[in-house]
XYZ file of C-alpha atoms in Angstrom:
593
model
C 28.984 -25.358 -1.514
C 27.057 -22.095 -1.478
C 24.675 -21.396 -4.346
C 26.385 -18.747 -6.497
C 23.618 -18.448 -9.101
C 22.212 -14.943 -9.592
C 19.235 -13.855 -7.496
C 16.599 -11.847 -9.330
C 15.037 -8.723 -7.854
C 11.346 -8.519 -8.773
C 8.805 -5.755 -8.290
C 5.498 -7.603 -8.666
C 3.307 -4.554 -9.181
C -0.426 -4.008 -9.459
C -0.153 -2.310 -12.853
C 3.378 -3.127 -14.046
C 6.135 -5.493 -12.938
C 9.915 -5.381 -13.381
C 12.837 -7.752 -12.992
C 16.558 -7.106 -12.572
C 19.845 -8.516 -11.355
C 23.244 -7.343 -10.113
C 25.722 -7.597 -12.969
C 29.427 -6.832 -12.481
C 28.606 -5.110 -9.196
C 25.880 -2.872 -10.652
C 22.103 -3.306 -10.189
C 20.396 -3.321 -13.594
C 16.808 -3.783 -14.753
C 16.263 -6.207 -17.618
C 14.272 -5.494 -20.792
C 12.128 -7.868 -22.836
C 12.464 -8.678 -26.558
C 10.985 -5.290 -27.477
C 13.345 -3.361 -25.207
C 10.677 -2.635 -22.554
C 11.595 -2.891 -18.874
C 7.983 -2.476 -17.687
C 5.880 -5.625 -18.073
C 2.142 -4.951 -17.649
C 0.764 -7.138 -14.841
C -1.920 -8.546 -17.120
C -2.786 -12.125 -18.120
C -5.251 -13.087 -20.859
C -6.830 -16.548 -20.721
C -8.115 -17.434 -24.177
C -11.111 -19.713 -24.643
C -8.730 -22.218 -26.287
C -6.643 -22.438 -23.115
C -3.703 -20.247 -24.141
C -2.245 -17.813 -21.591
C -0.812 -14.485 -22.762
C 1.127 -12.249 -20.356
C 2.164 -8.607 -20.447
C 1.547 -6.029 -23.178
C -0.138 -8.513 -25.575
C -2.565 -9.453 -22.790
C -3.303 -5.785 -22.090
C -4.239 -5.280 -25.732
C -6.831 -8.035 -25.330
C -8.552 -6.224 -22.434
C -10.710 -4.028 -24.661
C -11.719 -6.997 -26.829
C -12.259 -9.587 -24.109
C -12.308 -7.927 -20.650
C -13.878 -10.889 -18.863
C -10.962 -13.142 -19.823
C -8.215 -10.555 -19.203
C -6.991 -10.342 -15.621
C -5.417 -7.093 -14.391
C -4.714 -5.700 -10.898
C -4.681 -9.242 -9.481
C -2.388 -7.985 -6.727
C -5.492 -6.482 -5.117
C -6.958 -9.975 -4.778
C -3.959 -12.047 -3.737
C -4.154 -13.449 -0.213
C -7.767 -12.303 0.183
C -11.095 -14.102 0.257
C -13.554 -13.610 -2.596
C -15.654 -10.489 -2.071
C -13.344 -8.827 0.472
C -12.552 -5.150 0.094
C -14.289 -2.361 -1.756
C -12.926 -3.137 -5.234
C -14.351 -5.952 -7.332
C -12.801 -6.835 -10.721
C -14.690 -6.923 -14.041
C -13.674 -10.580 -14.471
C -14.499 -13.706 -12.470
C -11.459 -15.830 -11.631
C -13.705 -18.755 -10.697
C -15.167 -18.860 -14.209
C -11.637 -18.767 -15.601
C -10.688 -21.618 -13.262
C -7.669 -19.875 -11.731
C -6.682 -18.290 -8.423
C -4.888 -14.975 -7.762
C -1.788 -16.990 -6.847
C -1.859 -18.795 -10.217
C -2.339 -15.548 -12.143
C 0.557 -13.941 -10.251
C 2.655 -17.021 -11.005
C 2.051 -16.474 -14.739
C 3.408 -12.920 -14.442
C 6.423 -14.172 -12.487
C 7.072 -16.891 -15.098
C 7.165 -14.182 -17.745
C 9.640 -12.125 -15.691
C 11.762 -15.238 -15.125
C 11.792 -15.882 -18.889
C 12.835 -12.260 -19.581
C 15.740 -12.651 -17.151
C 16.858 -16.004 -18.534
C 16.845 -14.618 -22.095
C 18.880 -11.559 -21.041
C 21.343 -13.480 -18.844
C 21.573 -16.503 -21.189
C 21.368 -18.891 -18.244
C 18.677 -20.502 -16.050
C 17.650 -18.635 -12.879
C 15.686 -20.043 -9.965
C 16.101 -17.600 -7.042
C 14.389 -14.280 -6.416
C 13.622 -11.443 -4.024
C 10.039 -10.204 -4.453
C 8.598 -6.948 -3.117
C 5.157 -6.441 -1.532
C 3.376 -3.417 -0.033
C 4.501 -2.759 3.535
C 0.912 -3.156 4.718
C 0.475 -6.628 3.203
C -0.565 -9.019 5.968
C 0.794 -12.514 6.512
C -1.723 -14.160 4.176
C -0.868 -11.789 1.339
C 2.883 -12.253 1.856
C 2.478 -16.022 1.938
C 0.371 -15.994 -1.222
C 3.028 -13.911 -3.003
C 5.679 -16.394 -1.933
C 3.518 -19.290 -3.162
C 3.155 -17.569 -6.541
C 6.929 -17.332 -6.817
C 7.340 -21.010 -5.976
C 4.637 -21.957 -8.492
C 6.603 -20.021 -11.117
C 9.674 -22.133 -10.392
C 11.453 -19.628 -8.156
C 12.924 -20.074 -4.702
C 11.831 -16.892 -2.936
C 14.830 -15.882 -0.853
C 13.185 -12.836 0.700
C 9.926 -10.886 0.697
C 10.777 -7.171 0.978
C 8.455 -4.242 1.650
C 8.223 -1.878 -1.319
C 8.997 1.429 0.467
C 11.995 -0.179 2.120
C 13.258 -1.389 -1.251
C 12.763 2.077 -2.728
C 14.709 3.679 0.119
C 17.488 1.196 -0.496
C 17.583 2.193 -4.168
C 17.929 5.870 -3.280
C 20.136 5.329 -0.270
C 22.885 3.280 -1.807
C 24.303 6.230 -3.745
C 22.149 9.252 -2.859
C 22.197 9.664 0.912
C 24.871 10.368 3.498
C 25.056 8.636 6.880
C 22.495 9.122 9.662
C 19.568 10.254 7.565
C 15.833 10.026 8.245
C 13.659 9.672 5.180
C 9.986 9.237 4.331
C 8.994 7.066 1.372
C 5.637 8.057 -0.148
C 4.657 5.179 -2.449
C 1.482 5.623 -4.494
C 1.348 2.896 -7.121
C -1.284 1.390 -9.351
C -3.209 -0.354 -6.609
C -1.672 0.367 -3.218
C -0.406 3.242 -1.081
C 2.395 2.949 1.468
C 4.178 5.483 3.628
C 7.265 4.517 5.610
C 9.703 6.455 7.759
C 13.212 5.013 7.702
C 16.554 5.825 9.231
C 19.925 5.127 7.656
C 22.798 4.828 10.096
C 26.224 3.367 9.374
C 25.013 1.429 6.362
C 21.887 0.091 8.065
C 18.381 0.918 6.865
C 15.851 0.579 9.659
C 12.123 1.086 9.195
C 10.901 3.251 12.078
C 7.226 3.081 11.118
C 4.913 2.188 8.284
C 1.282 2.799 7.349
C -0.804 2.584 4.218
C -3.905 1.581 2.291
C -3.884 -1.606 0.212
C -6.944 -0.412 -1.733
C -5.784 2.987 -2.971
C -3.832 3.730 -6.136
C -3.800 4.755 -9.771
C -6.472 2.178 -10.621
C -8.923 4.097 -8.427
C -8.070 7.351 -10.207
C -8.732 5.702 -13.584
C -12.115 4.346 -12.454
C -13.105 7.696 -10.960
C -12.246 9.357 -14.260
C -14.353 6.780 -16.151
C -17.348 7.514 -13.892
C -16.860 11.246 -14.466
C -16.798 10.803 -18.257
C -19.902 8.591 -18.260
C -21.847 11.066 -16.142
C -21.302 13.759 -18.761
C -21.850 11.545 -21.800
C -25.115 11.221 -23.716
C -25.391 7.537 -24.562
C -28.260 5.565 -26.028
C -27.510 2.586 -23.783
C -25.141 1.674 -20.930
C -21.729 0.595 -22.234
C -20.837 -3.096 -22.168
C -17.668 -4.552 -20.677
C -15.604 -4.150 -23.839
C -16.521 -0.462 -24.237
C -15.878 0.195 -20.553
C -12.434 -1.359 -20.961
C -11.757 0.927 -23.939
C -12.824 3.924 -21.872
C -10.607 2.776 -18.990
C -7.598 2.704 -21.340
C -8.506 6.184 -22.637
C -8.854 7.478 -19.069
C -5.410 6.155 -18.157
C -3.894 7.846 -21.227
C -5.626 11.125 -20.336
C -4.358 10.910 -16.756
C -0.780 10.536 -17.960
C -1.108 13.408 -20.436
C -2.418 15.742 -17.732
C 0.813 15.285 -15.803
C 2.533 17.272 -18.551
C -0.302 19.186 -20.259
C -2.963 21.653 -19.068
C -5.781 19.875 -20.900
C -6.486 16.806 -23.002
C -9.273 15.329 -25.104
C -10.867 11.941 -24.428
C -12.313 10.674 -27.709
C -13.908 7.310 -28.558
C -15.708 7.212 -31.946
C -19.104 5.452 -32.043
C -18.704 4.547 -28.377
C -22.222 3.101 -27.956
C -22.557 2.027 -31.568
C -24.296 5.233 -32.637
C -22.834 8.108 -30.641
C -19.200 9.107 -30.306
C -17.760 10.085 -26.955
C -15.744 13.290 -26.763
C -14.812 15.203 -23.651
C -12.191 17.844 -22.988
C -10.641 17.529 -19.551
C -8.485 20.231 -17.956
C -5.850 19.587 -15.332
C -7.768 21.860 -12.924
C -10.950 19.776 -13.283
C -8.974 16.547 -13.064
C -7.248 17.613 -9.841
C -10.546 18.705 -8.299
C -11.987 15.287 -9.153
C -9.169 13.218 -7.656
C -8.284 15.409 -4.650
C -10.453 13.371 -2.201
C -8.513 10.232 -3.176
C -5.134 11.917 -2.691
C -6.277 13.433 0.617
C -6.841 9.902 1.944
C -3.057 9.558 2.163
C -2.684 12.422 4.690
C -3.851 10.499 7.769
C -1.463 7.646 6.993
C 1.464 10.066 6.596
C 0.745 11.793 9.905
C 0.331 8.431 11.651
C 3.652 7.142 10.300
C 5.440 10.299 11.486
C 3.800 10.036 14.909
C 4.677 6.352 15.282
C 8.295 7.050 14.314
C 8.505 9.977 16.730
C 9.695 12.195 13.877
C 8.511 15.704 13.005
C 8.260 16.666 9.321
C 11.076 19.190 9.679
C 13.369 16.454 11.064
C 13.244 14.489 7.794
C 16.270 14.721 5.521
C 14.469 13.428 2.431
C 10.956 12.702 1.202
C 11.033 10.192 -1.645
C 8.276 9.635 -4.184
C 7.729 6.113 -5.495
C 5.079 4.657 -7.812
C 3.769 5.849 -11.172
C 0.856 7.758 -9.609
C 3.314 10.160 -7.931
C 3.969 11.691 -11.377
C 0.665 13.586 -10.976
C 1.519 17.257 -10.163
C -1.206 17.388 -7.481
C 0.541 14.586 -5.615
C 3.824 16.541 -5.670
C 2.146 19.623 -4.218
C 0.196 17.607 -1.664
C 3.314 15.780 -0.413
C 5.145 19.103 -0.133
C 2.215 20.475 1.869
C 2.180 17.510 4.292
C 5.939 17.307 4.870
C 6.859 20.963 4.435
C 9.540 20.237 1.839
C 9.817 19.456 -1.872
C 10.007 15.698 -2.519
C 13.068 14.040 -4.031
C 12.223 12.953 -7.585
C 15.735 12.044 -8.749
C 14.832 8.378 -9.290
C 12.386 6.951 -11.796
C 9.291 6.366 -9.612
C 8.260 3.336 -11.678
C 11.631 1.631 -11.223
C 12.830 2.546 -7.711
C 11.157 -0.417 -5.977
C 12.507 -2.879 -8.529
C 15.974 -1.381 -8.227
C 15.832 -1.799 -4.453
C 14.746 -5.424 -4.866
C 17.741 -5.991 -7.143
C 20.072 -4.403 -4.593
C 18.651 -6.605 -1.835
C 19.081 -9.634 -4.099
C 22.686 -8.592 -4.652
C 23.243 -8.336 -0.906
C 21.851 -11.837 -0.363
C 23.944 -13.309 -3.190
C 27.089 -11.569 -1.986
C 27.391 -9.380 -5.093
C 26.862 -6.250 -2.984
C 28.093 -5.707 0.555
C 28.023 -3.245 3.468
C 24.280 -2.603 3.421
C 21.766 -4.220 5.750
C 17.992 -4.083 5.372
C 15.781 -4.156 8.454
C 11.978 -4.324 8.126
C 9.315 -3.974 10.829
C 6.056 -5.556 11.958
C 3.043 -3.419 10.941
C 0.870 -4.449 13.951
C 1.540 -5.841 17.432
C 1.352 -9.588 18.046
C 0.465 -11.263 21.321
C -1.850 -13.680 23.121
C -4.980 -13.457 25.250
C -4.326 -13.733 28.983
C -6.653 -14.497 31.882
C -9.379 -11.874 32.107
C -9.559 -11.293 28.349
C -6.577 -8.961 28.077
C -4.141 -8.633 25.172
C -0.587 -9.485 26.254
C 1.813 -8.125 23.609
C 4.820 -10.323 22.848
C 6.133 -8.551 19.722
C 5.242 -4.837 19.667
C 4.237 -2.999 16.530
C 7.162 -1.650 14.476
C 9.584 -4.263 15.879
C 12.481 -4.886 13.522
C 12.271 -8.247 11.743
C 13.389 -10.961 11.659
C 12.765 -11.153 15.395
C 11.986 -13.574 18.182
C 10.434 -12.998 21.613
C 8.690 -15.016 24.281
C 7.239 -15.104 27.763
C 6.409 -17.672 30.441
C 2.771 -18.198 31.433
C 1.143 -20.255 34.186
C -2.271 -21.755 34.946
C -4.671 -19.171 36.375
C -6.940 -21.656 38.176
C -6.380 -24.877 40.121
C -6.722 -28.271 38.376
C -6.508 -26.701 34.938
C -5.617 -29.462 32.442
C -4.624 -27.336 29.462
C -3.995 -23.799 28.301
C -5.705 -22.291 25.259
C -3.335 -19.905 23.513
C -5.131 -17.446 21.237
C -2.690 -15.639 18.952
C -3.791 -12.037 18.446
C -2.851 -9.162 16.150
C -3.773 -5.574 16.882
C -3.330 -2.506 19.048
C -6.277 -2.648 21.468
C -5.973 -3.458 25.183
C -8.714 -6.107 25.247
C -8.402 -9.382 23.366
C -11.929 -9.128 21.973
C -11.028 -5.932 20.087
C -8.055 -7.487 18.290
C -7.907 -10.097 15.517
C -7.408 -13.774 16.233
C -4.824 -15.294 13.892
C -4.968 -18.807 15.281
C -5.178 -20.852 18.455
C -3.484 -23.860 19.999
C -4.141 -25.920 23.144
C -1.233 -26.969 25.337
C -2.063 -29.876 27.712
C -0.294 -30.308 31.069
C -0.851 -32.294 34.297
C -3.565 -30.718 36.522
C -2.274 -29.119 39.666
C -2.594 -26.131 41.995
C -2.865 -22.628 40.612
C 0.515 -21.463 39.293
C 1.987 -24.977 39.134
C 2.122 -25.255 35.330
C 4.713 -23.403 33.289
C 4.139 -22.833 29.573
C 6.675 -20.924 27.513
C 5.306 -19.126 24.445
C 7.701 -17.933 21.747
C 6.835 -15.851 18.685
C 9.261 -15.952 15.774
C 8.892 -13.797 12.640
C 11.169 -14.633 9.726
C 12.582 -12.207 7.181
C 9.427 -12.569 5.059
C 7.205 -11.394 7.915
C 5.700 -14.868 8.438
C 4.867 -15.834 12.014
C 5.556 -19.109 13.843
C 4.283 -19.679 17.397
C 5.918 -22.261 19.660
C 4.339 -23.261 22.991
C 6.318 -25.492 25.394
C 5.155 -27.280 28.543
C 8.322 -26.961 30.633
C 7.394 -29.969 32.809
C 7.470 -32.404 29.884
C 9.429 -30.291 27.349
C 6.636 -31.014 24.868
C 6.461 -28.460 22.037
C 3.364 -27.417 20.149
C 4.050 -25.380 17.001
C 1.502 -23.229 15.206
C 2.355 -22.004 11.712
C 0.303 -18.898 10.938
C -0.453 -19.081 7.222
C -3.607 -16.954 6.887
C -3.142 -13.887 9.016
C -6.285 -11.718 9.274
C -7.913 -13.298 6.196
C -11.325 -12.992 7.842
C -10.983 -9.215 8.108
C -11.251 -6.650 5.291
C -8.022 -4.786 4.539
C -9.751 -1.533 5.448
C -9.807 -2.705 9.078
C -6.011 -2.942 9.076
C -5.946 0.809 8.664
C -8.785 1.296 11.170
C -7.001 -0.692 13.892
C -4.431 1.949 14.744
C -6.960 4.767 14.490
C -9.296 2.901 16.852
C -6.483 2.261 19.323
C -5.982 6.037 19.530
C -9.708 6.854 19.582
C -10.466 4.393 22.385
C -7.148 4.726 24.225
C -8.620 6.093 27.472
C -11.563 3.674 27.557
C -9.318 0.715 26.706
C -6.743 1.586 29.338
C -9.441 2.088 31.966
C -10.884 -1.324 31.067
C -7.442 -2.957 31.298
C -6.743 -1.357 34.676
C -10.233 -2.335 35.837
C -9.782 -5.947 34.686
C -6.381 -6.247 36.374
C -7.818 -4.726 39.566
C -10.837 -7.055 39.390
C -8.614 -10.127 39.036
C -6.575 -8.981 42.024
C -9.733 -8.339 44.065
C -11.172 -11.745 43.186
C -7.913 -13.331 44.352
C -7.550 -11.131 47.431
C -11.036 -11.492 48.934
C -11.057 -15.330 49.300
C -7.464 -15.256 50.615
C -8.371 -12.703 53.284
C -11.488 -14.653 54.292
C -9.438 -17.865 54.573
C -6.784 -16.140 56.670
C -9.368 -14.682 59.071
C -10.914 -18.122 59.487
C -7.527 -19.758 59.980
C -6.434 -17.386 62.751
C -9.863 -17.194 64.374
C -9.695 -15.621 67.808
C -5.994 -14.803 67.319
C -7.200 -11.783 65.349
C -8.438 -9.006 67.635
C -11.944 -7.633 67.172
C -10.469 -4.271 66.191
C -8.196 -5.855 63.552
C -11.066 -7.939 62.195
C -13.343 -4.907 61.943
C -10.752 -2.904 59.995
C -10.098 -5.819 57.601
C -13.784 -6.631 57.067
C -14.571 -2.960 56.428
C -11.783 -2.798 53.819
C -13.013 -6.059 52.239
C -16.565 -4.687 52.095
C -15.308 -1.597 50.238
C -13.603 -3.872 47.677
C -16.854 -5.788 47.140
C -18.768 -2.514 46.794
C -16.287 -1.222 44.214
C -16.561 -4.537 42.321
C -20.336 -4.381 42.168
C -20.621 -0.656 41.411
C -21.759 0.214 37.862
C -19.401 1.952 35.486
C -16.169 0.012 36.082
C -14.429 2.669 38.178
C -10.857 1.339 37.948
C -9.437 4.076 40.186
C -11.887 3.301 43.007
C -11.278 -0.464 42.808
C -7.488 -0.014 42.798
C -7.737 2.233 45.857
C -9.989 -0.308 47.644
C -7.559 -3.136 46.836
C -4.651 -1.087 48.190
C -6.587 -0.295 51.382
C -7.303 -4.002 51.894
C -3.636 -4.804 51.206
C -2.584 -2.257 53.836
C -5.147 -3.548 56.358
C -3.924 -7.153 56.016
C -0.172 -6.500 56.093
C 0.147 -7.640 59.726
C -1.974 -10.690 58.936
C 0.228 -11.526 55.932
C 3.383 -11.336 58.062
C 1.873 -13.755 60.604
C 0.884 -16.152 57.794
C 4.439 -16.179 56.476
C 5.881 -16.727 59.955
C 3.448 -19.568 60.578
C 4.341 -21.199 57.257
C 8.066 -20.976 58.036
C 7.529 -22.466 61.494
C 5.531 -25.376 60.068
C 8.260 -25.986 57.497
C 10.940 -26.097 60.185
C 8.826 -28.522 62.261
C 8.403 -30.829 59.281
C 12.150 -30.812 58.701
C 12.776 -31.561 62.406
C 14.757 -28.384 62.964
C 12.605 -27.233 65.906
């Protein structure tokens, strides 16, 4: 029998998290014992071993910052030390991992839901930034499982937000942009709604940009202007961070505010008036970092700003008036602010959970791959199997053969990226497929890429001669690369487009030349005197031009292609005679002549 238990929708946020469920056909967000829907994504680990989650943990941050974990979402699925942001705490000293901390937050959300629903729950849909890679998505799923939840689907946050708006706000056939600036991450997605189907056309973002960065920048600004007898310790810095966050929120509604901390360094009080004008000047460089991602997402989707029907703001940081004005400047239209920016993602997760459980119908959610996936082929080229922005879940494959004679196996390097050469992309994993040695082109290996609804990749390689399958489960996509390089990849593919394409064309032409020259030499030797001196001279001259083009500095792809074509043309008559000879020998062997 199908499982009819409710499926939770969870927004596991950098700063705050929410949980909800579809009840009587309506998506609702659930409140805790104090009536609060927002649960701070904070966990305090006391020296006695107790674990406190949410608002009580956040209150401990000023008293014990090294044992209070916040913004753990920035660390999940990443190696220690990666990225530009480093936390004020050390998870290793606390004896926990980002997955375990996230699991504590999810346990708290699960408990809130069970109290509100008065029944056990064990299934959930969890949202992640659209630019989360495979390792980060997997780690989020592991956190859910550790919290006692079966994670039915991992959904990208902008897609969930669009679903929240789209269910009752948009008409058919609409194109929308979702600008999501949260506590720790920024995402921009362009989506299209058509006949009840949401399809992500493109996505871009920065996993290390959000409200947390604004708070820290404000703290640095305050400290630069303060006259202190000694540098503040961790506890005082945490107090200042809280004060900075409060000031930031006030400046969304007021023209100025006062940051005051009595006896901040033990002797001197800290007092600073901050105007909205000064605040906006301070944070503008951070907000401007979102422009390139917005323009890239529009370009990838093939959509002009004026062709958008809606621009939606998501994430608490979009409450800042400067962000409103900046988004209007980029897209040429006022953004839609009809939904609560803190709750839109969670609401979308709840709607998706309702769709999966059968509580809501007639809406389909389609996500996309953020970067292309493929394998390295002979000559060091990137052969794309699943292109960037392909709708997931998806499956695609190709057949490959041995490039040299007597090859006993094929090394399949799984790559992620947008560059033409394998060396410029990221290796996600590798697998060797053995097969019986034989002539060039005798082996047949089928390679299939399959991405599930959570964006997790499985690679299957099959030797068609023996039907032996080798399966590679990619669990740590791009973990050896900083998240900043995810954003750089697409920019580099544009910057080096001409050089990359020239190198690909050159490599393909070189491989053809290296195959053509020995074949021509063998054919000339085979026919011997049957080839006239004039024919031989023309062919040898053409072959010499190919060798010259191969050896010339600078990798002139156009010249090598032209030389290959000239040699092809010069040997056409020879090729016809080879084919006729082969057919005649075949007929003799079969006794037909």
